[in-house]
Amino acid sequence: MKHLLFLFTLILSTQAFSQNNALTFGEDLTFSASYNMSGVLTEVAQVKMETSKLNTNSGELMRLKVTATTYSSFDSYFKIRDLYESYVNPKTIKPYLYNREIDEGGHYKFVKYNFDYSSRTVKALLRKKSKNFESGFWDQNFNNSFSNNTRDIISTLYYLRTLDIKKAPIGASDTFIVLFDNKEVKCSFKLLAKETINTALGSKLCYKLAINVSGTSIFKGNNDNLIWLTADENKIPVYAKFKIAVGNGELKIKSANGLKN
Amino acid sequence: MKKTLIILGLISAILSAVLSVLPVFKLAIFPGILALLCGIGALILAKKQVSSTQTIQLIFLIVILSFSLSLYKTIFTKVEVGNTEDLEQREVEKVEEAKEELLNIEITE
């Protein structure tokens, strides 16, 4: 009986966990990315996070789109036109298709993941520019198995917002498996504090989270990559500090439209 | 000593001026401050030696110009995204591809 009760509670809590009360279609968040140059923060790019609807034969999917675009003054020096998108179940934020097409200073890369939940396999396509092929591209195809909670980087960021952070104590952490560059990496988020910060949207009470990624060189340092999510139902990211291989910088929100709550 | 300070000050002032016209104009402050310090040092030495201060004045002039330009750009330059037509085109293509690929998938809870 005890076991049954435990199982029932577990199912209930899992259901509550997977409820999405933070995201809706038509959400549009705009950020400005600054790069730290010799201690001086310089605004270099605009980052946009948008959600929209995609209808399929069996229902609707949520398209999570993130674009990064350098400001015109930097285009002649280092032009960035990055597109990340993930097509997810709007309730569980489980991804079905992930596209990453980056064009950074002439360096082009395209990555596509097709998640197949029936066979627990992900069909991956990695495309790079190459003069050795007639098409001008070198395609590599992979088939990998993935674990139940594996997500791509974009759906992980959005999934984080659907979690019930208000119940978590300071110091609590959660680890997610993220498929990045055809490798499953562990990405952990630790709640460091609850603090009020000034943003373009006004003064906001936020959850301050530290991001640590193991098994990859994307992020550097320990607790040096931080993200502030508003401590309300929307849990939108309003500020982030990052330390990557080529330097450090920050991301500040400029505008937020179409929020669910 | 005075000559060294003038040369260093002049190089720093020119570097500051170059940076002030680039998108990284905020960085012009560092060589600009160095040029000012060198200029002040050279000016003190020149006054002691009662020698010409024309080159030192040139250092100050370049620094003032680069600082003015940097300040103007800091206040009045609005950051804006450049041409994104190519990106928008790619976005449309990706959505069309996604529609085809995801049309018959089974959405699980």
CSV table of C-alpha atoms in Angstrom, one decimal:
chain,number,residue,atom,x,y,z
A,1,MET,CA,0.0,0.0,0.0
A,2,LYS,CA,2.8,2.3,1.0
A,3,HIS,CA,4.5,1.6,-2.3
A,4,LEU,CA,1.3,2.3,-4.2
A,5,LEU,CA,0.9,5.6,-2.5
A,6,PHE,CA,4.4,6.5,-3.2
A,7,LEU,CA,4.0,5.6,-6.9
A,8,PHE,CA,0.8,7.7,-7.1
A,9,THR,CA,2.5,10.7,-5.5
A,10,LEU,CA,5.4,10.3,-7.8
A,11,ILE,CA,3.1,10.2,-10.9
A,12,LEU,CA,1.2,13.2,-9.6
A,13,SER,CA,4.4,15.2,-9.0
A,14,THR,CA,5.8,14.3,-12.4
A,15,GLN,CA,2.6,15.5,-14.0
A,16,ALA,CA,2.8,18.7,-12.1
A,17,PHE,CA,6.4,19.1,-13.1
A,18,SER,CA,5.7,18.8,-16.8
A,19,GLN,CA,3.0,21.4,-16.8
A,20,ASN,CA,3.9,24.4,-18.8
A,21,ASN,CA,2.6,27.5,-17.1
A,22,ALA,CA,5.3,29.8,-18.4
A,23,LEU,CA,5.3,29.6,-22.2
A,24,THR,CA,2.9,30.5,-24.8
A,25,PHE,CA,2.8,31.0,-28.6
A,26,GLY,CA,3.8,34.4,-29.8
A,27,GLU,CA,6.2,35.3,-27.1
A,28,ASP,CA,9.0,37.6,-28.2
A,29,LEU,CA,12.0,38.4,-26.1
A,30,THR,CA,14.8,40.7,-27.3
A,31,PHE,CA,18.2,41.0,-25.7
A,32,SER,CA,21.3,42.9,-26.3
A,33,ALA,CA,24.6,41.0,-26.0
A,34,SER,CA,27.7,42.8,-24.8
A,35,TYR,CA,31.2,41.6,-25.0
A,36,ASN,CA,33.9,42.5,-22.5
A,37,MET,CA,36.8,44.1,-24.2
A,38,SER,CA,39.6,45.0,-21.8
A,39,GLY,CA,37.1,45.6,-19.1
A,40,VAL,CA,34.8,47.7,-21.2
A,41,LEU,CA,31.4,46.2,-22.1
A,42,THR,CA,30.6,46.8,-25.8
A,43,GLU,CA,27.2,46.0,-27.3
A,44,VAL,CA,27.9,43.7,-30.2
A,45,ALA,CA,24.8,41.8,-31.0
A,46,GLN,CA,21.0,41.4,-30.7
A,47,VAL,CA,19.6,38.1,-29.5
A,48,LYS,CA,15.9,37.3,-30.1
A,49,MET,CA,14.0,34.4,-28.5
A,50,GLU,CA,10.6,33.8,-30.1
A,51,THR,CA,7.9,31.2,-29.9
A,52,SER,CA,5.3,30.3,-32.5
A,53,LYS,CA,2.9,27.6,-33.5
A,54,LEU,CA,3.4,24.8,-36.0
A,55,ASN,CA,0.5,22.5,-36.9
A,56,THR,CA,1.0,18.9,-37.7
A,57,ASN,CA,-1.4,16.1,-38.4
A,58,SER,CA,-1.4,14.9,-34.8
A,59,GLY,CA,-1.5,18.2,-33.1
A,60,GLU,CA,0.4,21.4,-32.6
A,61,LEU,CA,4.1,22.0,-31.8
A,62,MET,CA,5.8,25.0,-30.4
A,63,ARG,CA,8.6,26.4,-32.4
A,64,LEU,CA,11.3,27.9,-30.2
A,65,LYS,CA,13.5,30.2,-32.3
A,66,VAL,CA,16.6,32.0,-31.1
A,67,THR,CA,18.6,34.3,-33.5
A,68,ALA,CA,21.8,36.1,-32.9
A,69,THR,CA,22.7,39.0,-35.1
A,70,THR,CA,25.6,41.4,-34.8
A,71,TYR,CA,24.9,45.1,-34.9
A,72,SER,CA,25.6,46.8,-38.2
A,73,SER,CA,28.7,48.5,-36.9
A,74,PHE,CA,30.3,45.2,-36.3
A,75,ASP,CA,29.1,43.4,-39.5
A,76,SER,CA,32.2,44.5,-41.4
A,77,TYR,CA,34.5,43.1,-38.8
A,78,PHE,CA,32.8,39.9,-37.6
A,79,LYS,CA,29.3,39.2,-38.9
A,80,ILE,CA,27.1,36.8,-37.0
A,81,ARG,CA,23.8,35.5,-38.3
A,82,ASP,CA,23.0,32.5,-36.1
A,83,LEU,CA,19.7,30.6,-36.1
A,84,TYR,CA,18.7,28.1,-33.5
A,85,GLU,CA,15.3,26.5,-33.5
A,86,SER,CA,13.6,23.7,-31.7
A,87,TYR,CA,10.2,22.2,-32.4
A,88,VAL,CA,8.8,20.9,-29.1
A,89,ASN,CA,5.7,19.6,-27.5
A,90,PRO,CA,4.1,22.7,-26.0
A,91,LYS,CA,3.2,20.9,-22.8
A,92,THR,CA,6.4,18.9,-22.0
A,93,ILE,CA,8.9,21.0,-24.1
A,94,LYS,CA,10.2,17.7,-25.5
A,95,PRO,CA,12.0,18.4,-28.8
A,96,TYR,CA,11.2,16.7,-32.1
A,97,LEU,CA,13.4,18.6,-34.4
A,98,TYR,CA,16.3,20.9,-33.7
A,99,ASN,CA,18.2,23.1,-36.2
A,100,ARG,CA,21.3,25.0,-35.6
A,101,GLU,CA,22.6,27.0,-38.5
A,102,ILE,CA,25.5,29.3,-37.6
A,103,ASP,CA,27.3,31.8,-39.8
A,104,GLU,CA,29.9,33.5,-37.7
A,105,GLY,CA,32.5,35.6,-39.5
A,106,GLY,CA,32.3,33.3,-42.6
A,107,HIS,CA,32.4,30.1,-40.5
A,108,TYR,CA,29.3,28.1,-41.5
A,109,LYS,CA,27.8,25.1,-39.7
A,110,PHE,CA,24.5,23.4,-39.8
A,111,VAL,CA,23.3,20.8,-37.3
A,112,LYS,CA,20.0,19.0,-37.4
A,113,TYR,CA,18.6,16.5,-34.9
A,114,ASN,CA,15.5,14.5,-35.5
A,115,PHE,CA,14.3,13.0,-32.2
A,116,ASP,CA,12.4,9.7,-32.6
A,117,TYR,CA,10.8,8.8,-29.3
A,118,SER,CA,9.5,5.4,-30.4
A,119,SER,CA,13.0,4.0,-31.2
A,120,ARG,CA,14.8,6.4,-28.8
A,121,THR,CA,17.1,7.4,-31.5
A,122,VAL,CA,18.2,10.7,-32.8
A,123,LYS,CA,19.0,11.2,-36.5
A,124,ALA,CA,21.7,13.8,-36.7
A,125,LEU,CA,23.0,15.7,-39.7
A,126,LEU,CA,26.1,17.8,-39.5
A,127,ARG,CA,26.8,20.0,-42.5
A,128,LYS,CA,29.9,22.1,-43.1
A,129,LYS,CA,31.2,24.1,-46.1
A,130,SER,CA,33.7,22.2,-48.1
A,131,LYS,CA,35.3,22.8,-51.5
A,132,ASN,CA,35.9,19.1,-51.9
A,133,PHE,CA,32.2,18.4,-52.7
A,134,GLU,CA,30.3,19.5,-55.7
A,135,SER,CA,27.4,20.8,-53.6
A,136,GLY,CA,29.9,22.9,-51.6
A,137,PHE,CA,28.9,21.2,-48.4
A,138,TRP,CA,30.1,18.2,-46.5
A,139,ASP,CA,27.3,16.3,-44.9
A,140,GLN,CA,27.8,13.8,-42.1
A,141,ASN,CA,24.9,11.6,-40.9
A,142,PHE,CA,24.7,9.9,-37.5
A,143,ASN,CA,22.2,7.8,-35.6
A,144,ASN,CA,22.5,7.9,-31.9
A,145,SER,CA,20.4,6.6,-29.1
A,146,PHE,CA,19.3,9.1,-26.5
A,147,SER,CA,18.2,8.9,-22.9
A,148,ASN,CA,14.6,9.8,-21.9
A,149,ASN,CA,15.4,13.3,-20.7
A,150,THR,CA,17.7,14.4,-23.4
A,151,ARG,CA,17.0,17.8,-25.0
A,152,ASP,CA,18.7,20.2,-27.2
A,153,ILE,CA,20.2,23.4,-25.8
A,154,ILE,CA,17.2,25.6,-26.8
A,155,SER,CA,14.5,23.4,-25.5
A,156,THR,CA,16.5,23.0,-22.2
A,157,LEU,CA,16.6,26.7,-21.8
A,158,TYR,CA,12.9,27.0,-22.3
A,159,TYR,CA,12.2,23.8,-20.2
A,160,LEU,CA,14.0,25.5,-17.3
A,161,ARG,CA,11.3,28.1,-17.3
A,162,THR,CA,8.5,25.5,-16.8
A,163,LEU,CA,10.0,24.2,-13.6
A,164,ASP,CA,8.6,25.0,-10.3
A,165,ILE,CA,11.6,27.0,-9.0
A,166,LYS,CA,9.7,28.8,-6.3
A,167,LYS,CA,9.5,25.5,-4.3
A,168,ALA,CA,13.3,25.0,-4.6
A,169,PRO,CA,15.5,26.0,-1.7
A,170,ILE,CA,18.6,28.1,-2.2
A,171,GLY,CA,21.5,25.9,-3.2
A,172,ALA,CA,19.2,23.3,-5.0
A,173,SER,CA,20.4,22.2,-8.4
A,174,ASP,CA,19.1,20.2,-11.2
A,175,THR,CA,21.0,18.4,-14.0
A,176,PHE,CA,19.8,18.0,-17.6
A,177,ILE,CA,21.2,16.0,-20.5
A,178,VAL,CA,21.8,18.2,-23.5
A,179,LEU,CA,22.6,17.0,-26.9
A,180,PHE,CA,25.2,19.4,-28.3
A,181,ASP,CA,27.6,18.9,-31.2
A,182,ASN,CA,26.4,15.3,-31.4
A,183,LYS,CA,27.4,14.6,-27.8
A,184,GLU,CA,25.3,14.2,-24.7
A,185,VAL,CA,26.6,16.7,-22.1
A,186,LYS,CA,25.4,17.3,-18.6
A,187,CYS,CA,24.1,20.8,-17.9
A,188,SER,CA,23.4,21.7,-14.3
A,189,PHE,CA,21.5,24.7,-13.0
A,190,LYS,CA,22.0,25.7,-9.4
A,191,LEU,CA,19.8,28.2,-7.6
A,192,LEU,CA,22.2,30.6,-6.0
A,193,ALA,CA,19.9,33.3,-4.7
A,194,LYS,CA,16.8,35.3,-5.1
A,195,GLU,CA,17.6,38.9,-5.8
A,196,THR,CA,16.1,42.1,-7.2
A,197,ILE,CA,17.8,43.6,-10.2
A,198,ASN,CA,17.1,46.6,-12.4
A,199,THR,CA,16.2,45.7,-16.0
A,200,ALA,CA,14.7,47.5,-19.0
A,201,LEU,CA,11.4,46.0,-17.9
A,202,GLY,CA,11.8,47.7,-14.5
A,203,SER,CA,12.9,46.3,-11.1
A,204,LYS,CA,12.4,42.6,-11.1
A,205,LEU,CA,12.7,40.0,-8.4
A,206,CYS,CA,14.7,37.2,-9.9
A,207,TYR,CA,16.1,33.7,-9.4
A,208,LYS,CA,19.8,33.8,-9.8
A,209,LEU,CA,21.0,30.5,-11.3
A,210,ALA,CA,24.5,29.2,-12.1
A,211,ILE,CA,25.0,27.1,-15.2
A,212,ASN,CA,27.7,24.5,-15.3
A,213,VAL,CA,28.3,22.3,-18.3
A,214,SER,CA,30.5,19.3,-18.0
A,215,GLY,CA,32.2,17.4,-20.8
A,216,THR,CA,32.4,20.4,-23.2
A,217,SER,CA,34.4,23.6,-23.6
A,218,ILE,CA,31.4,25.8,-24.3
A,219,PHE,CA,31.4,27.5,-20.9
A,220,LYS,CA,34.4,28.2,-18.7
A,221,GLY,CA,34.8,28.6,-15.0
A,222,ASN,CA,32.7,27.3,-12.1
A,223,ASN,CA,29.6,29.3,-11.3
A,224,ASP,CA,30.8,32.0,-13.7
A,225,ASN,CA,27.9,31.6,-16.1
A,226,LEU,CA,24.8,33.0,-14.5
A,227,ILE,CA,21.3,33.6,-15.5
A,228,TRP,CA,18.6,35.6,-13.8
A,229,LEU,CA,15.0,34.5,-14.4
A,230,THR,CA,12.1,36.6,-13.2
A,231,ALA,CA,10.6,35.1,-10.0
A,232,ASP,CA,7.0,35.1,-11.4
A,233,GLU,CA,5.0,32.6,-13.5
A,234,ASN,CA,6.7,33.6,-16.7
A,235,LYS,CA,10.3,33.1,-15.5
A,236,ILE,CA,11.7,35.0,-18.4
A,237,PRO,CA,15.5,35.4,-18.6
A,238,VAL,CA,16.3,39.1,-18.0
A,239,TYR,CA,20.0,39.1,-17.5
A,240,ALA,CA,22.8,36.6,-18.0
A,241,LYS,CA,26.6,36.7,-17.5
A,242,PHE,CA,28.7,34.3,-19.6
A,243,LYS,CA,32.3,33.2,-19.7
A,244,ILE,CA,33.2,31.3,-22.8
A,245,ALA,CA,36.4,30.2,-24.4
A,246,VAL,CA,36.9,33.5,-26.3
A,247,GLY,CA,36.0,35.9,-23.5
A,248,ASN,CA,33.1,37.0,-21.4
A,249,GLY,CA,30.1,39.2,-21.6
A,250,GLU,CA,26.6,39.7,-20.7
A,251,LEU,CA,23.1,39.5,-22.1
A,252,LYS,CA,20.5,42.1,-21.1
A,253,ILE,CA,16.8,42.1,-21.9
A,254,LYS,CA,15.5,45.0,-24.0
A,255,SER,CA,11.9,44.1,-24.5
A,256,ALA,CA,9.4,41.3,-23.8
A,257,ASN,CA,6.1,40.9,-25.6
A,258,GLY,CA,3.4,38.3,-25.7
A,259,LEU,CA,4.0,36.8,-22.3
A,260,LYS,CA,1.7,34.2,-21.0
A,261,ASN,CA,1.1,35.7,-17.5
B,1,MET,CA,63.2,61.2,-20.9
B,2,LYS,CA,61.1,64.0,-22.4
B,3,LYS,CA,61.6,62.6,-25.9
B,4,THR,CA,60.5,59.1,-24.8
B,5,LEU,CA,57.4,60.5,-23.1
B,6,ILE,CA,56.5,62.5,-26.3
B,7,ILE,CA,57.0,59.5,-28.6
B,8,LEU,CA,54.9,57.2,-26.3
B,9,GLY,CA,52.3,60.0,-25.8
B,10,LEU,CA,52.0,60.5,-29.6
B,11,ILE,CA,51.7,56.8,-30.3
B,12,SER,CA,49.0,56.4,-27.6
B,13,ALA,CA,47.2,59.5,-28.8
B,14,ILE,CA,47.1,58.2,-32.4
B,15,LEU,CA,46.0,54.8,-31.2
B,16,SER,CA,43.2,56.5,-29.2
B,17,ALA,CA,42.1,58.4,-32.3
B,18,VAL,CA,42.1,55.2,-34.4
B,19,LEU,CA,40.0,53.4,-31.8
B,20,SER,CA,37.6,56.2,-31.5
B,21,VAL,CA,36.5,55.9,-35.1
B,22,LEU,CA,36.0,52.1,-34.9
B,23,PRO,CA,33.0,50.3,-33.4
B,24,VAL,CA,35.1,49.6,-30.3
B,25,PHE,CA,35.3,53.3,-29.7
B,26,LYS,CA,34.9,52.8,-25.9
B,27,LEU,CA,38.4,51.3,-25.8
B,28,ALA,CA,39.9,54.7,-26.9
B,29,ILE,CA,39.9,55.8,-23.3
B,30,PHE,CA,42.8,53.5,-22.3
B,31,PRO,CA,45.5,54.8,-24.8
B,32,GLY,CA,43.9,58.2,-24.4
B,33,ILE,CA,44.6,58.3,-20.6
B,34,LEU,CA,48.2,57.0,-21.3
B,35,ALA,CA,48.7,59.7,-23.8
B,36,LEU,CA,47.5,62.4,-21.4
B,37,LEU,CA,49.8,61.1,-18.6
B,38,CYS,CA,52.7,61.1,-21.0
B,39,GLY,CA,51.8,64.5,-22.2
B,40,ILE,CA,51.6,65.9,-18.7
B,41,GLY,CA,55.0,64.3,-17.8
B,42,ALA,CA,56.6,65.7,-21.0
B,43,LEU,CA,55.0,69.2,-20.3
B,44,ILE,CA,56.5,69.3,-16.8
B,45,LEU,CA,59.9,68.3,-18.2
B,46,ALA,CA,59.6,70.8,-21.0
B,47,LYS,CA,58.8,73.7,-18.6
B,48,LYS,CA,61.9,72.8,-16.5
B,49,GLN,CA,64.1,72.7,-19.6
B,50,VAL,CA,62.3,75.8,-21.1
B,51,SER,CA,61.9,74.0,-24.5
B,52,SER,CA,59.2,73.9,-27.2
B,53,THR,CA,55.8,72.3,-26.3
B,54,GLN,CA,54.3,72.2,-29.7
B,55,THR,CA,54.4,68.4,-30.1
B,56,ILE,CA,53.0,68.0,-26.6
B,57,GLN,CA,50.1,70.3,-27.5
B,58,LEU,CA,49.5,68.1,-30.5
B,59,ILE,CA,49.2,65.1,-28.2
B,60,PHE,CA,46.6,66.9,-26.1
B,61,LEU,CA,44.7,68.0,-29.2
B,62,ILE,CA,44.5,64.4,-30.6
B,63,VAL,CA,43.4,63.1,-27.3
B,64,ILE,CA,40.7,65.8,-26.9
B,65,LEU,CA,39.4,65.0,-30.4
B,66,SER,CA,39.3,61.2,-29.8
B,67,PHE,CA,37.6,61.6,-26.5
B,68,SER,CA,35.1,64.0,-28.0
B,69,LEU,CA,34.3,61.6,-30.8
B,70,SER,CA,34.0,58.7,-28.4
B,71,LEU,CA,31.7,60.7,-26.1
B,72,TYR,CA,29.6,61.8,-29.0
B,73,LYS,CA,29.3,58.2,-30.2
B,74,THR,CA,28.5,56.9,-26.7
B,75,ILE,CA,25.6,59.4,-26.3
B,76,PHE,CA,24.2,59.6,-29.8
B,77,THR,CA,25.0,56.3,-31.6
B,78,LYS,CA,22.0,53.9,-31.5
B,79,VAL,CA,22.9,50.3,-32.0
B,80,GLU,CA,20.9,48.7,-34.8
B,81,VAL,CA,20.9,45.3,-36.5
B,82,GLY,CA,22.1,45.3,-40.1
B,83,ASN,CA,20.8,43.5,-43.1
B,84,THR,CA,19.1,40.3,-42.0
B,85,GLU,CA,17.4,39.3,-45.3
B,86,ASP,CA,19.6,36.3,-45.7
B,87,LEU,CA,18.8,35.1,-42.2
B,88,GLU,CA,15.1,35.7,-42.7
B,89,GLN,CA,15.2,33.7,-45.9
B,90,ARG,CA,17.0,30.8,-44.1
B,91,GLU,CA,14.3,31.0,-41.4
B,92,VAL,CA,11.5,30.6,-43.9
B,93,GLU,CA,13.3,27.7,-45.6
B,94,LYS,CA,13.8,26.0,-42.3
B,95,VAL,CA,10.2,26.3,-41.3
B,96,GLU,CA,9.1,24.9,-44.7
B,97,GLU,CA,11.5,21.9,-44.2
B,98,ALA,CA,10.3,21.4,-40.7
B,99,LYS,CA,6.6,21.4,-41.8
B,100,GLU,CA,7.4,18.6,-44.2
B,101,GLU,CA,9.4,16.6,-41.7
B,102,LEU,CA,7.1,17.0,-38.8
B,103,LEU,CA,3.8,16.7,-40.5
B,104,ASN,CA,3.2,13.0,-39.7
B,105,ILE,CA,5.1,12.6,-36.4
B,106,GLU,CA,3.3,11.2,-33.4
B,107,ILE,CA,3.3,13.7,-30.6
B,108,THR,CA,3.7,11.9,-27.3
B,109,GLU,CA,3.1,13.3,-23.8
